[in-house]
C-alpha cells in the first residue's frame, strides 16, 4: 500500500482526492447494493430535483488513526440518525442506520492509505450526502435518491488550529427561518450562510455568530458549528430549534458532566456574553475551539475573552475528546467503533 505524498501535519480543512467513494441508489421502492467508484463525478439528469429544488442533505464525521495504530470512527450511529431526520425534513427517502454504517466502514477501509498518521493530529473526514435524482420540473419530491460517501484527509478547520478564534456578530443575516430547516443538515442552509461567512472573512473574522432569527435576542449558531459558554462550573449552550443538534456538543456536555460540571441547555440572551469566562464553538470540523473575541459589528461592541490561549475548561474538554478519538483516553461511553481491516 503506497503512502500518498501528503504533508499530513500541514493539511488544511479541504478536499484531497482519495482512492474511492461509495454510492447507493434508492429505486423502485428499495435501496440497492453499495457500489464502489473511483470517479469524482456523478452523472445527473439535467432536471434532477437536487439541482433545481435543493433536495440535498449531508453529514460530516471523522475516522482517527490512534496512538495504538487502530482506526476509530466517532459516533457514526448519531450521524446516521441525523441523516434520517435531514432526509425526512425535505421529503427524501431516509437511509436505514445499518446501511449508513456499512457504507462508512466500507469507504474508510477502501481509503486506508489516506487515514492520516496519529502524530500529524489530522484525521479522515467522511462526507455522506443524499440527493434526489429523479427529473422534476413541478415542485415535488423525487422518487429516486442517491447516497454518496466520499472521504478526504483534513487538518484544523480554523487556520490557527486550537488557538482562540475571532468571530463577528450581526443582526443583518439569518442562516435559517424561525420554523425552517435549521435543525437539519441540508445544503440549502449552507448556501444561505455564504454571504454572512464572506462578510465575516472580509472583516478578518473566522465566522459569523448568529442571533436567533425570530427575536434577535438569543445566541444561536456559530458559523457551521454550535456555541457554548462557561460560567464558573457551568457549561451553557443554546437550546434552539434553529440550530443543528451537534454530536460534538452532545459529547462535550457529557464530558462536562463527567468532569463534575453543571450543564444548561437553554436560551442564552445576548447580554449574557458579558458573564462568561470562556466561550467557544464546537463541531466535527471545529472540534472545540475557544472564541477569543466576539465583535458585534452592528453596535461596535466587543466582547473579549483572550486571544492568547484557550481557557482551562475548553482545553480540558478538547484534550478529553481528542484523547477518546485517538485512543489515548478510555472510551467509557462507547463512542468509537474500531474499524477491522482485512489483512
Ligand atoms: N452546526 C452546524 C450548522 C454544522 O454544520 C455543524 C457541523 O456538522 C455543527 C453545528 C456541528 O455538528 P457536529 O458536532 O455533529 O458535527
Ligand atoms: C462538520 O463539522 O462536519 C461540518 O459539516 C461543518 C462544515 C464543514 C460544513
CSV table of C-alpha atoms and ligand atoms in Angstrom, one decimal:
chain,number,residue,atom,x,y,z
A,1,UNK,CA,0.0,0.0,0.0
A,2,UNK,CA,1.7,3.2,-1.2
A,3,UNK,CA,1.6,6.1,1.2
A,4,UNK,CA,0.2,9.3,-0.5
A,5,UNK,CA,2.7,12.1,-0.9
A,6,UNK,CA,1.0,14.5,1.5
A,7,UNK,CA,2.3,16.8,4.3
A,8,UNK,CA,-0.1,15.3,6.9
A,9,UNK,CA,0.7,17.8,9.6
A,10,UNK,CA,0.1,20.8,7.2
A,11,UNK,CA,-3.3,19.7,5.8
A,12,UNK,CA,-6.0,22.3,5.8
A,13,UNK,CA,-9.7,21.5,6.1
A,14,UNK,CA,-10.1,21.0,2.4
A,15,UNK,CA,-10.6,18.5,-0.4
A,16,UNK,CA,-7.9,16.0,-1.4
A,17,UNK,CA,-8.7,13.2,-3.8
A,18,UNK,CA,-8.7,9.8,-2.1
A,19,UNK,CA,-8.9,6.5,-3.9
A,20,UNK,CA,-12.6,5.6,-3.8
A,21,UNK,CA,-16.1,6.7,-2.9
A,22,UNK,CA,-19.2,4.5,-2.3
A,23,UNK,CA,-22.7,5.0,-3.6
A,24,UNK,CA,-26.1,3.5,-3.1
A,25,UNK,CA,-29.3,4.2,-5.0
A,26,UNK,CA,-32.9,4.1,-3.9
A,27,UNK,CA,-35.0,2.9,-6.8
A,28,UNK,CA,-38.3,1.0,-7.2
A,29,UNK,CA,-39.0,1.3,-3.5
A,30,UNK,CA,-35.7,-0.1,-2.2
A,31,UNK,CA,-32.1,0.7,-1.5
A,32,UNK,CA,-29.8,-1.2,-3.9
A,33,UNK,CA,-26.3,-2.7,-3.3
A,34,UNK,CA,-23.4,-0.4,-2.4
A,35,UNK,CA,-21.3,0.4,-5.4
A,36,UNK,CA,-17.6,1.4,-5.2
A,37,UNK,CA,-16.4,4.1,-7.6
A,38,UNK,CA,-13.1,5.7,-8.4
A,39,UNK,CA,-14.7,8.6,-10.2
A,40,UNK,CA,-15.1,12.1,-8.6
A,41,UNK,CA,-18.1,12.8,-10.8
A,42,UNK,CA,-21.8,12.0,-10.6
A,43,UNK,CA,-23.9,11.5,-13.8
A,44,UNK,CA,-27.1,13.5,-13.2
A,45,UNK,CA,-30.3,14.1,-15.1
A,46,UNK,CA,-30.5,17.8,-16.1
A,47,UNK,CA,-33.8,18.1,-14.3
A,48,UNK,CA,-32.8,16.2,-11.1
A,49,UNK,CA,-34.6,17.5,-8.0
A,50,UNK,CA,-31.3,18.1,-6.2
A,51,UNK,CA,-30.2,20.6,-8.9
A,52,UNK,CA,-33.5,22.5,-9.1
A,53,UNK,CA,-35.1,22.4,-5.8
A,54,UNK,CA,-32.2,21.6,-3.4
A,55,UNK,CA,-33.2,18.1,-2.4
A,56,UNK,CA,-29.8,17.5,-0.8
A,57,UNK,CA,-28.6,16.7,2.7
A,58,UNK,CA,-25.2,15.8,4.1
A,59,UNK,CA,-23.3,14.7,7.1
A,60,UNK,CA,-19.8,15.0,8.4
A,61,UNK,CA,-17.9,12.6,10.7
A,62,UNK,CA,-14.3,11.5,11.2
A,63,UNK,CA,-12.1,8.5,11.4
A,64,UNK,CA,-8.9,8.8,13.5
A,65,UNK,CA,-5.7,6.7,13.5
A,66,UNK,CA,-4.9,6.2,17.1
A,67,UNK,CA,-1.7,6.1,19.1
A,68,UNK,CA,-2.2,2.3,19.1
A,69,UNK,CA,-2.5,2.2,15.3
A,70,UNK,CA,-6.2,1.3,15.5
A,71,UNK,CA,-8.7,3.3,13.4
A,72,UNK,CA,-11.7,4.6,15.2
A,73,UNK,CA,-14.8,6.2,13.8
A,74,UNK,CA,-16.6,8.6,16.2
A,75,UNK,CA,-20.4,8.1,16.9
A,76,UNK,CA,-21.5,7.2,13.4
A,77,UNK,CA,-24.9,5.9,14.6
A,78,UNK,CA,-25.6,9.5,15.7
A,79,UNK,CA,-24.8,10.8,12.2
A,80,UNK,CA,-26.9,8.0,10.7
A,81,UNK,CA,-29.9,9.1,12.8
A,82,UNK,CA,-29.4,12.8,11.9
A,83,UNK,CA,-29.1,11.8,8.3
A,84,UNK,CA,-32.6,10.2,8.6
A,85,UNK,CA,-34.0,13.4,10.2
A,86,UNK,CA,-32.5,15.6,7.4
A,87,UNK,CA,-33.9,13.3,4.7
A,88,UNK,CA,-37.4,13.4,6.3
A,89,UNK,CA,-37.2,17.2,6.7
A,90,UNK,CA,-37.0,17.7,2.9
A,91,UNK,CA,-39.2,14.7,1.9
A,92,UNK,CA,-36.3,12.5,0.8
A,93,UNK,CA,-36.1,8.7,1.4
A,94,UNK,CA,-34.2,8.1,4.6
A,95,UNK,CA,-31.4,5.6,4.6
A,96,UNK,CA,-31.5,2.9,7.4
A,97,UNK,CA,-28.9,3.3,10.1
A,98,UNK,CA,-27.3,-0.1,9.4
A,99,UNK,CA,-26.9,0.7,5.7
A,100,UNK,CA,-25.3,4.1,6.5
A,101,UNK,CA,-22.9,2.4,8.9
A,102,UNK,CA,-22.0,-0.3,6.4
A,103,UNK,CA,-21.1,2.5,3.8
A,104,UNK,CA,-19.0,4.3,6.4
A,105,UNK,CA,-17.0,1.2,7.2
A,106,UNK,CA,-16.6,0.4,3.6
A,107,UNK,CA,-15.4,3.8,2.5
A,108,UNK,CA,-12.9,4.0,5.4
A,109,UNK,CA,-11.4,0.6,4.6
A,110,UNK,CA,-11.2,1.4,0.9
A,111,UNK,CA,-9.2,4.5,1.6
A,112,UNK,CA,-6.9,3.2,4.4
A,113,UNK,CA,-3.8,4.9,2.9
A,114,UNK,CA,-5.5,8.3,3.3
A,115,UNK,CA,-6.1,8.0,7.0
A,116,UNK,CA,-3.5,10.4,8.5
A,117,UNK,CA,-0.9,9.1,10.9
A,118,UNK,CA,-1.5,9.7,14.6
A,119,UNK,CA,1.4,12.1,15.1
A,120,UNK,CA,0.0,14.5,12.4
A,121,UNK,CA,-3.1,15.4,14.5
A,122,UNK,CA,-5.1,15.2,11.2
A,123,UNK,CA,-8.0,12.8,10.5
A,124,UNK,CA,-10.0,11.3,7.7
A,125,UNK,CA,-13.2,13.4,7.2
A,126,UNK,CA,-16.1,11.3,5.9
A,127,UNK,CA,-18.8,13.2,4.0
A,128,UNK,CA,-22.0,11.3,3.3
A,129,UNK,CA,-24.6,13.1,1.1
A,130,UNK,CA,-28.0,12.3,-0.3
A,131,UNK,CA,-29.5,13.8,-3.4
A,132,UNK,CA,-32.9,13.5,-5.2
A,133,UNK,CA,-32.1,12.3,-8.7
A,134,UNK,CA,-35.5,12.0,-10.4
A,135,UNK,CA,-36.3,14.6,-13.1
A,136,UNK,CA,-38.7,17.2,-11.6
A,137,UNK,CA,-39.9,20.4,-13.0
A,138,UNK,CA,-43.0,20.7,-10.9
A,139,UNK,CA,-42.0,21.2,-7.3
A,140,UNK,CA,-42.4,17.8,-5.7
A,141,UNK,CA,-40.1,15.2,-4.1
A,142,UNK,CA,-38.1,12.8,-6.3
A,143,UNK,CA,-38.9,9.1,-6.4
A,144,UNK,CA,-35.2,8.1,-6.7
A,145,UNK,CA,-32.3,9.0,-4.5
A,146,UNK,CA,-28.6,8.5,-4.3
A,147,UNK,CA,-26.4,8.4,-1.2
A,148,UNK,CA,-22.7,9.0,-1.8
A,149,UNK,CA,-19.9,8.8,0.7
A,150,UNK,CA,-16.6,10.4,0.0
A,151,UNK,CA,-13.6,10.9,2.2
A,152,UNK,CA,-10.7,13.4,2.4
A,153,UNK,CA,-7.9,13.8,4.9
A,154,UNK,CA,-8.2,17.0,6.9
A,155,UNK,CA,-6.4,19.2,9.3
A,156,UNK,CA,-7.7,22.0,11.5
A,157,UNK,CA,-10.9,23.9,10.5
A,158,UNK,CA,-9.7,27.2,11.8
A,159,UNK,CA,-6.4,28.5,10.5
A,160,UNK,CA,-4.9,28.9,13.9
A,161,UNK,CA,-5.8,25.4,15.0
A,162,UNK,CA,-6.6,25.2,18.7
A,163,UNK,CA,-5.7,28.9,19.3
A,164,UNK,CA,-8.7,31.1,20.1
A,165,UNK,CA,-10.5,32.4,17.0
A,166,UNK,CA,-12.2,35.8,16.4
A,167,UNK,CA,-15.9,35.9,15.3
A,168,UNK,CA,-18.3,38.7,14.5
A,169,UNK,CA,-22.0,39.1,15.2
A,170,UNK,CA,-24.6,40.8,13.1
A,171,UNK,CA,-28.3,41.1,13.1
A,172,UNK,CA,-28.3,41.6,9.3
A,173,UNK,CA,-28.0,37.9,8.5
A,174,UNK,CA,-30.1,34.9,9.2
A,175,UNK,CA,-28.9,31.4,8.4
A,176,UNK,CA,-32.4,29.9,8.6
A,177,UNK,CA,-36.0,30.8,9.2
A,178,UNK,CA,-37.6,30.5,12.7
A,179,UNK,CA,-39.7,27.5,11.7
A,180,UNK,CA,-37.3,26.5,8.9
A,181,UNK,CA,-34.7,23.9,8.4
A,182,UNK,CA,-32.0,25.0,10.9
A,183,UNK,CA,-32.1,21.8,12.9
A,184,UNK,CA,-31.4,19.5,9.9
A,185,UNK,CA,-28.2,19.4,7.8
A,186,UNK,CA,-29.2,20.3,4.3
A,187,UNK,CA,-27.2,22.1,1.6
A,188,UNK,CA,-29.7,25.0,1.4
A,189,UNK,CA,-28.8,26.2,4.9
A,190,UNK,CA,-25.2,26.5,3.9
A,191,UNK,CA,-26.0,28.3,0.7
A,192,UNK,CA,-28.0,30.8,2.8
A,193,UNK,CA,-25.0,31.3,5.1
A,194,UNK,CA,-22.4,32.0,2.4
A,195,UNK,CA,-22.9,35.8,2.3
A,196,UNK,CA,-22.6,36.0,6.0
A,197,UNK,CA,-19.5,33.9,6.0
A,198,UNK,CA,-17.9,36.1,3.3
A,199,UNK,CA,-18.8,39.2,5.2
A,200,UNK,CA,-17.1,37.8,8.3
A,201,UNK,CA,-14.0,36.9,6.3
A,202,UNK,CA,-13.8,40.3,4.6
A,203,UNK,CA,-13.7,41.9,8.1
A,204,UNK,CA,-11.0,39.5,9.3
A,205,UNK,CA,-13.2,37.1,11.4
A,206,UNK,CA,-13.4,33.4,11.0
A,207,UNK,CA,-17.2,33.1,11.1
A,208,UNK,CA,-20.5,34.9,11.8
A,209,UNK,CA,-22.2,34.3,15.1
A,210,UNK,CA,-25.9,34.4,14.5
A,211,UNK,CA,-28.7,35.6,16.9
A,212,UNK,CA,-32.0,33.7,16.8
A,213,UNK,CA,-33.8,34.6,13.7
A,214,UNK,CA,-37.1,35.3,15.4
A,215,UNK,CA,-36.4,37.8,18.2
A,216,UNK,CA,-32.7,38.5,17.6
A,217,UNK,CA,-32.3,38.3,21.4
A,218,UNK,CA,-30.5,34.9,21.9
A,219,UNK,CA,-27.3,33.4,20.7
A,220,UNK,CA,-27.9,30.8,18.1
A,221,UNK,CA,-25.4,29.1,15.7
A,222,UNK,CA,-21.8,30.0,15.3
A,223,UNK,CA,-21.0,29.6,11.6
A,224,UNK,CA,-21.2,25.9,10.8
A,225,UNK,CA,-20.8,24.9,14.5
A,226,UNK,CA,-22.6,25.2,17.9
A,227,UNK,CA,-21.8,27.8,20.5
A,228,UNK,CA,-21.1,27.3,24.2
A,229,UNK,CA,-20.1,29.4,27.2
A,230,UNK,CA,-18.6,28.6,30.5
A,231,UNK,CA,-19.5,30.4,33.7
A,232,UNK,CA,-17.9,29.1,36.9
A,233,UNK,CA,-18.6,25.4,37.0
A,234,UNK,CA,-21.4,25.6,34.4
A,235,UNK,CA,-21.3,24.7,30.7
A,236,UNK,CA,-24.1,26.6,28.9
A,237,UNK,CA,-25.2,26.0,25.3
A,238,UNK,CA,-28.3,27.2,23.4
A,239,UNK,CA,-31.5,25.3,23.3
A,240,UNK,CA,-32.9,26.5,20.0
A,241,UNK,CA,-35.0,24.9,17.3
A,242,UNK,CA,-33.0,26.7,14.7
A,243,UNK,CA,-29.6,25.2,15.4
A,244,UNK,CA,-28.2,21.9,14.3
A,245,UNK,CA,-28.1,19.4,17.2
A,246,UNK,CA,-24.3,18.9,17.2
A,247,UNK,CA,-22.9,15.5,18.1
A,248,UNK,CA,-19.7,17.1,19.3
A,249,UNK,CA,-21.7,19.4,21.6
A,250,UNK,CA,-23.7,16.4,22.9
A,251,UNK,CA,-20.4,14.7,23.6
A,252,UNK,CA,-18.9,17.8,25.3
A,253,UNK,CA,-22.0,18.1,27.5
A,254,UNK,CA,-21.4,14.5,28.7
A,255,UNK,CA,-17.7,15.1,29.2
A,256,UNK,CA,-18.5,18.3,31.2
A,257,UNK,CA,-20.9,16.3,33.4
A,258,UNK,CA,-18.2,13.7,33.8
A,259,UNK,CA,-15.9,16.4,35.0
A,260,UNK,CA,-18.5,17.4,37.6
A,261,UNK,CA,-19.8,20.5,35.8
A,262,UNK,CA,-23.4,21.5,35.6
A,263,UNK,CA,-24.8,21.6,32.1
A,264,UNK,CA,-27.5,24.0,31.0
A,265,UNK,CA,-29.3,23.9,27.6
A,266,UNK,CA,-31.4,27.0,27.4
A,267,UNK,CA,-31.8,30.3,25.6
A,268,UNK,CA,-28.7,32.4,26.1
A,269,UNK,CA,-29.5,36.2,26.0
A,270,UNK,CA,-27.1,38.3,24.1
A,271,UNK,CA,-26.3,40.3,27.3
A,272,UNK,CA,-25.1,37.2,29.0
A,273,UNK,CA,-21.9,37.4,26.8
A,274,UNK,CA,-20.6,39.7,29.5
A,275,UNK,CA,-20.9,37.0,32.1
A,276,UNK,CA,-18.9,34.1,30.5
A,277,UNK,CA,-15.3,33.4,31.4
A,278,UNK,CA,-14.9,31.3,28.3
A,279,UNK,CA,-16.9,31.0,25.1
A,280,UNK,CA,-16.3,28.5,22.3
A,281,UNK,CA,-17.6,26.9,19.2
A,282,UNK,CA,-17.8,23.1,18.6
A,283,UNK,CA,-18.5,20.7,15.8
A,284,UNK,CA,-16.9,17.8,13.9
A,285,UNK,CA,-14.7,20.1,11.8
A,286,UNK,CA,-14.2,22.7,14.6
A,287,UNK,CA,-13.7,20.1,17.4
A,288,UNK,CA,-13.9,22.7,20.3
A,289,UNK,CA,-12.3,25.9,19.7
A,290,UNK,CA,-12.1,28.9,22.1
A,291,UNK,CA,-13.5,32.2,20.9
A,292,UNK,CA,-11.1,35.0,21.9
A,293,UNK,CA,-13.2,37.9,20.7
A,294,UNK,CA,-16.8,38.5,19.6
A,295,UNK,CA,-17.2,41.7,17.6
A,296,UNK,CA,-20.8,43.0,17.4
A,297,UNK,CA,-20.3,44.8,14.1
A,298,UNK,CA,-23.7,46.4,14.3
A,299,UNK,CA,-23.3,48.1,17.6
A,300,UNK,CA,-19.5,48.4,17.6
A,301,UNK,CA,-19.3,46.4,20.9
A,302,UNK,CA,-16.5,44.0,21.6
A,303,UNK,CA,-16.6,41.0,24.0
A,304,UNK,CA,-13.1,39.9,24.9
A,305,UNK,CA,-12.1,36.5,26.3
A,306,UNK,CA,-8.4,36.4,25.5
A,307,UNK,CA,-6.7,35.6,22.2
A,308,UNK,CA,-3.6,34.1,23.7
A,309,UNK,CA,-4.7,30.7,24.9
A,310,UNK,CA,-7.9,28.7,25.2
A,311,UNK,CA,-9.4,28.8,28.8
A,312,UNK,CA,-9.0,25.8,31.2
A,313,UNK,CA,-12.4,24.2,30.5
A,314,UNK,CA,-12.1,24.4,26.7
A,315,UNK,CA,-8.6,23.0,27.0
A,316,UNK,CA,-9.7,20.1,29.2
A,317,UNK,CA,-12.7,19.2,27.1
A,318,UNK,CA,-10.6,19.4,23.9
A,319,UNK,CA,-7.9,17.0,25.2
A,320,UNK,CA,-10.5,14.6,26.7
A,321,UNK,CA,-12.5,14.4,23.4
A,322,UNK,CA,-9.4,14.1,21.2
A,323,UNK,CA,-8.0,11.5,23.6
A,324,UNK,CA,-11.1,9.4,23.2
A,325,UNK,CA,-11.0,9.8,19.4
A,326,UNK,CA,-7.3,8.9,19.2
A,327,UNK,CA,-7.5,6.1,21.8
A,328,UNK,CA,-5.3,7.7,24.5
A,329,UNK,CA,-8.3,8.1,26.9
A,330,UNK,CA,-10.7,5.4,27.9
A,331,UNK,CA,-13.8,5.4,25.7
A,332,UNK,CA,-16.1,5.0,28.7
A,333,UNK,CA,-19.3,5.9,26.8
A,334,UNK,CA,-18.6,3.5,23.9
A,335,UNK,CA,-18.5,6.3,21.3
A,336,UNK,CA,-15.9,4.9,19.0
A,337,UNK,CA,-16.1,1.9,16.6
A,338,UNK,CA,-12.7,0.3,15.8
A,339,UNK,CA,-12.6,-0.5,12.1
A,340,UNK,CA,-11.3,-4.0,11.3
A,341,UNK,CA,-9.1,-4.1,8.3
A,342,UNK,CA,-8.7,-7.4,6.3
A,343,UNK,CA,-5.1,-8.3,6.5
B,1,LIG,N1,-24.0,23.4,13.4
B,1,LIG,C1,-23.9,23.4,12.1
B,1,LIG,C2,-24.6,24.4,11.3
B,1,LIG,C3,-23.0,22.5,11.4
B,1,LIG,O1,-22.8,22.5,10.1
B,1,LIG,C4,-22.3,21.6,12.2
B,1,LIG,C5,-21.4,20.6,11.6
B,1,LIG,O2,-21.8,19.5,11.4
B,1,LIG,C6,-22.5,21.6,13.6
B,1,LIG,C7,-23.3,22.5,14.2
B,1,LIG,C8,-21.7,20.6,14.5
B,1,LIG,O3,-22.3,19.4,14.5
B,1,LIG,P1,-21.5,18.1,14.7
B,1,LIG,O4,-20.8,18.2,16.0
B,1,LIG,O5,-22.5,17.0,14.7
B,1,LIG,O6,-20.5,18.0,13.6
B,2,LIG,C1,-18.8,19.5,10.1
B,2,LIG,O1,-18.4,19.9,11.2
B,2,LIG,O2,-18.8,18.3,9.8
B,2,LIG,C2,-19.4,20.3,9.2
B,2,LIG,O3,-20.2,19.8,8.4
B,2,LIG,C3,-19.1,21.8,9.1
B,2,LIG,C4,-18.8,22.3,7.8
B,2,LIG,C5,-17.5,21.9,7.2
B,2,LIG,C6,-19.9,22.3,6.8
